[in-house]
Amino acid sequence: MEQAASQAAKELGAVLSIGVLLEPSDLPIVQRPLDEVIQAINAAIAACEQRERNEHTEL
């Protein structure tokens, strides 16, 4: 999960570092790595929330 998020963030950073205005046709280039980063963040949040719930039920 961390490697996929890291790779997607690197790809997104590379696209955004070009420094030119993006055209609407460029959105798919940005959308895929951005979606992957969002999915990885959501998965990490869900894992933390699950761990927290498990810790509370063990007490």
mmCIF file of C-alpha atoms in Angstrom:
data_model
loop_
_atom_site.group_PDB
_atom_site.id
_atom_site.type_symbol
_atom_site.label_atom_id
_atom_site.label_comp_id
_atom_site.label_asym_id
_atom_site.label_seq_id
_atom_site.Cartn_x
_atom_site.Cartn_y
_atom_site.Cartn_z
ATOM 1 C CA MET A 1 0.000 0.000 0.000
ATOM 2 C CA GLU A 2 2.744 2.444 0.927
ATOM 3 C CA GLN A 3 4.756 1.714 -2.207
ATOM 4 C CA ALA A 4 1.755 2.230 -4.479
ATOM 5 C CA ALA A 5 0.911 5.518 -2.792
ATOM 6 C CA SER A 6 4.513 6.647 -2.968
ATOM 7 C CA GLN A 7 4.799 5.793 -6.653
ATOM 8 C CA ALA A 8 1.514 7.510 -7.481
ATOM 9 C CA ALA A 9 2.553 10.601 -5.528
ATOM 10 C CA LYS A 10 5.864 10.699 -7.403
ATOM 11 C CA GLU A 11 4.060 10.428 -10.738
ATOM 12 C CA LEU A 12 1.621 13.145 -9.742
ATOM 13 C CA GLY A 13 4.480 15.362 -8.595
ATOM 14 C CA ALA A 14 6.301 14.837 -11.878
ATOM 15 C CA VAL A 15 3.231 15.845 -13.873
ATOM 16 C CA LEU A 16 2.579 18.898 -11.740
ATOM 17 C CA SER A 17 6.224 20.001 -11.700
ATOM 18 C CA ILE A 18 6.212 20.586 -15.442
ATOM 19 C CA GLY A 19 5.069 24.107 -14.640
ATOM 20 C CA VAL A 20 2.745 24.719 -17.562
ATOM 21 C CA LEU A 21 -0.989 25.189 -17.425
ATOM 22 C CA LEU A 22 -2.804 21.929 -17.834
ATOM 23 C CA GLU A 23 -5.454 21.606 -20.478
ATOM 24 C CA PRO A 24 -8.705 19.703 -19.908
ATOM 25 C CA SER A 25 -7.300 16.916 -22.078
ATOM 26 C CA ASP A 26 -4.455 16.540 -19.542
ATOM 27 C CA LEU A 27 -6.799 15.663 -16.679
ATOM 28 C CA PRO A 28 -6.591 11.861 -17.144
ATOM 29 C CA ILE A 29 -2.812 12.133 -16.703
ATOM 30 C CA VAL A 30 -3.364 13.770 -13.315
ATOM 31 C CA GLN A 31 -6.502 11.881 -12.303
ATOM 32 C CA ARG A 32 -5.049 8.346 -12.193
ATOM 33 C CA PRO A 33 -2.171 8.987 -9.771
ATOM 34 C CA LEU A 34 -4.334 11.338 -7.730
ATOM 35 C CA ASP A 35 -7.014 8.649 -7.393
ATOM 36 C CA GLU A 36 -4.358 6.120 -6.337
ATOM 37 C CA VAL A 37 -3.030 8.475 -3.657
ATOM 38 C CA ILE A 38 -6.563 9.098 -2.374
ATOM 39 C CA GLN A 39 -7.309 5.354 -2.281
ATOM 40 C CA ALA A 40 -4.096 4.657 -0.367
ATOM 41 C CA ILE A 41 -4.847 7.417 2.133
ATOM 42 C CA ASN A 42 -8.381 6.111 2.633
ATOM 43 C CA ALA A 43 -7.053 2.575 3.145
ATOM 44 C CA ALA A 44 -4.534 3.824 5.714
ATOM 45 C CA ILE A 45 -7.238 5.747 7.565
ATOM 46 C CA ALA A 46 -9.514 2.695 7.569
ATOM 47 C CA ALA A 47 -6.695 0.511 8.912
ATOM 48 C CA CYS A 48 -5.965 2.988 11.706
ATOM 49 C CA GLU A 49 -9.638 3.248 12.611
ATOM 50 C CA GLN A 50 -9.957 -0.541 12.681
ATOM 51 C CA ARG A 51 -6.887 -0.855 14.897
ATOM 52 C CA GLU A 52 -8.297 1.786 17.229
ATOM 53 C CA ARG A 53 -11.646 -0.052 17.440
ATOM 54 C CA ASN A 54 -9.827 -3.323 18.171
ATOM 55 C CA GLU A 55 -7.802 -1.692 20.934
ATOM 56 C CA HIS A 56 -10.959 -0.352 22.575
ATOM 57 C CA THR A 57 -12.706 -3.723 22.461
ATOM 58 C CA GLU A 58 -9.712 -5.480 24.031
ATOM 59 C CA LEU A 59 -9.819 -3.258 27.110
#
